[in-house]
Every structure is written in structure tokens, then in C-alpha cells.
Amino acid sequence: MAKTLIYESTVKTLICDSMIIKDVLLADTFMKRFVGYMFREKPHYNAIIVKPCNSIHTFFMNFDIDVLFINEAMEIIKKIEGLGPGKVIMPVKGAKMVIEGKAGLFKSLKTGSKIAIL
């Protein structure tokens, strides 16, 4: 599936420990944050950085995701693996952004690890 030009300028790379994740959408506008992975049969990006954000829901999603809550120091402060559709995660204290990815993507990452966005 081809990505539209509106997204091309916001595609990033994530680095954490020895993991490099390419093709990551920076959802930093209302519309990109609102839509995310909703209404898709499978992820259209390897991960989505939702910024600013400290809580999420998985309504209208059709697959499980892994979720990282990131603080101002770019550290993982909370990790949720295999979050299914129709769930709500209440605000996480100190979280400034959320990174969502296909279930299993963040399996090797640990709370306290630093994230870099390129």
C-alpha cells in the first residue's frame, strides 16, 4: 500500500538498545494521532510514535499491539505487550509520548531503556 505524501515527511527510525526499527510514523498532528492504526487489517507502519500522549485506546483496531510509554528523558516508563482491540489504558504519570507497534515488536525492550528517534 502506497503512503500518501502527508506522511512521508514524518517517517522516522527508532533505536533502542541494539534494536533498530525503520518505517515509523511520527503522529504529531491531531488527525495522525486520532487515526493511528484504527480501521486497518494490519499495521501500515512498523510503529507509530504518538506525541504528545500519555494514554491510549484500541477501539476500532483489528490486531494486537505492543505499547511503550516514554517520558521526557526518552526512557521507557511502562511497557504493555499484546494489547488487544477494544481496550483503554488510562494516563500514565510522566509519559510524554507513546510508541505503538505490532504485537511482539518490543519483546526485547525493557523498562528504563532509552529510545532515540532519528
PDB file of C-alpha atoms in Angstrom, residues 66-69 76-81 106-111:
ATOM      1  CA  ASP A  66       2.754  -3.617  21.935  1.00  0.00           C
ATOM      2  CA  VAL A  67       2.890  -0.216  23.619  1.00  0.00           C
ATOM      3  CA  LEU A  68       5.735   1.813  25.113  1.00  0.00           C
ATOM      4  CA  PHE A  69       5.117   4.867  27.282  1.00  0.00           C
ATOM      5  CA  ILE A  76      10.569   3.611  28.608  1.00  0.00           C
ATOM      6  CA  ILE A  77       8.499   4.031  31.778  1.00  0.00           C
ATOM      7  CA  LYS A  78       5.796   1.471  31.001  1.00  0.00           C
ATOM      8  CA  LYS A  79       5.539  -1.396  28.532  1.00  0.00           C
ATOM      9  CA  ILE A  80       2.423  -3.334  27.568  1.00  0.00           C
ATOM     10  CA  GLU A  81       2.695  -6.395  25.344  1.00  0.00           C
ATOM     11  CA  PHE A 106       9.016  -4.631  21.564  1.00  0.00           C
ATOM     12  CA  LYS A 107       9.503  -8.015  23.263  1.00  0.00           C
ATOM     13  CA  SER A 108      13.234  -7.477  23.881  1.00  0.00           C
ATOM     14  CA  LEU A 109      12.895  -3.895  25.188  1.00  0.00           C
ATOM     15  CA  LYS A 110      12.943  -3.202  28.917  1.00  0.00           C
ATOM     16  CA  THR A 111      11.524  -0.519  31.178  1.00  0.00           C
TER      17      THR A 111
END
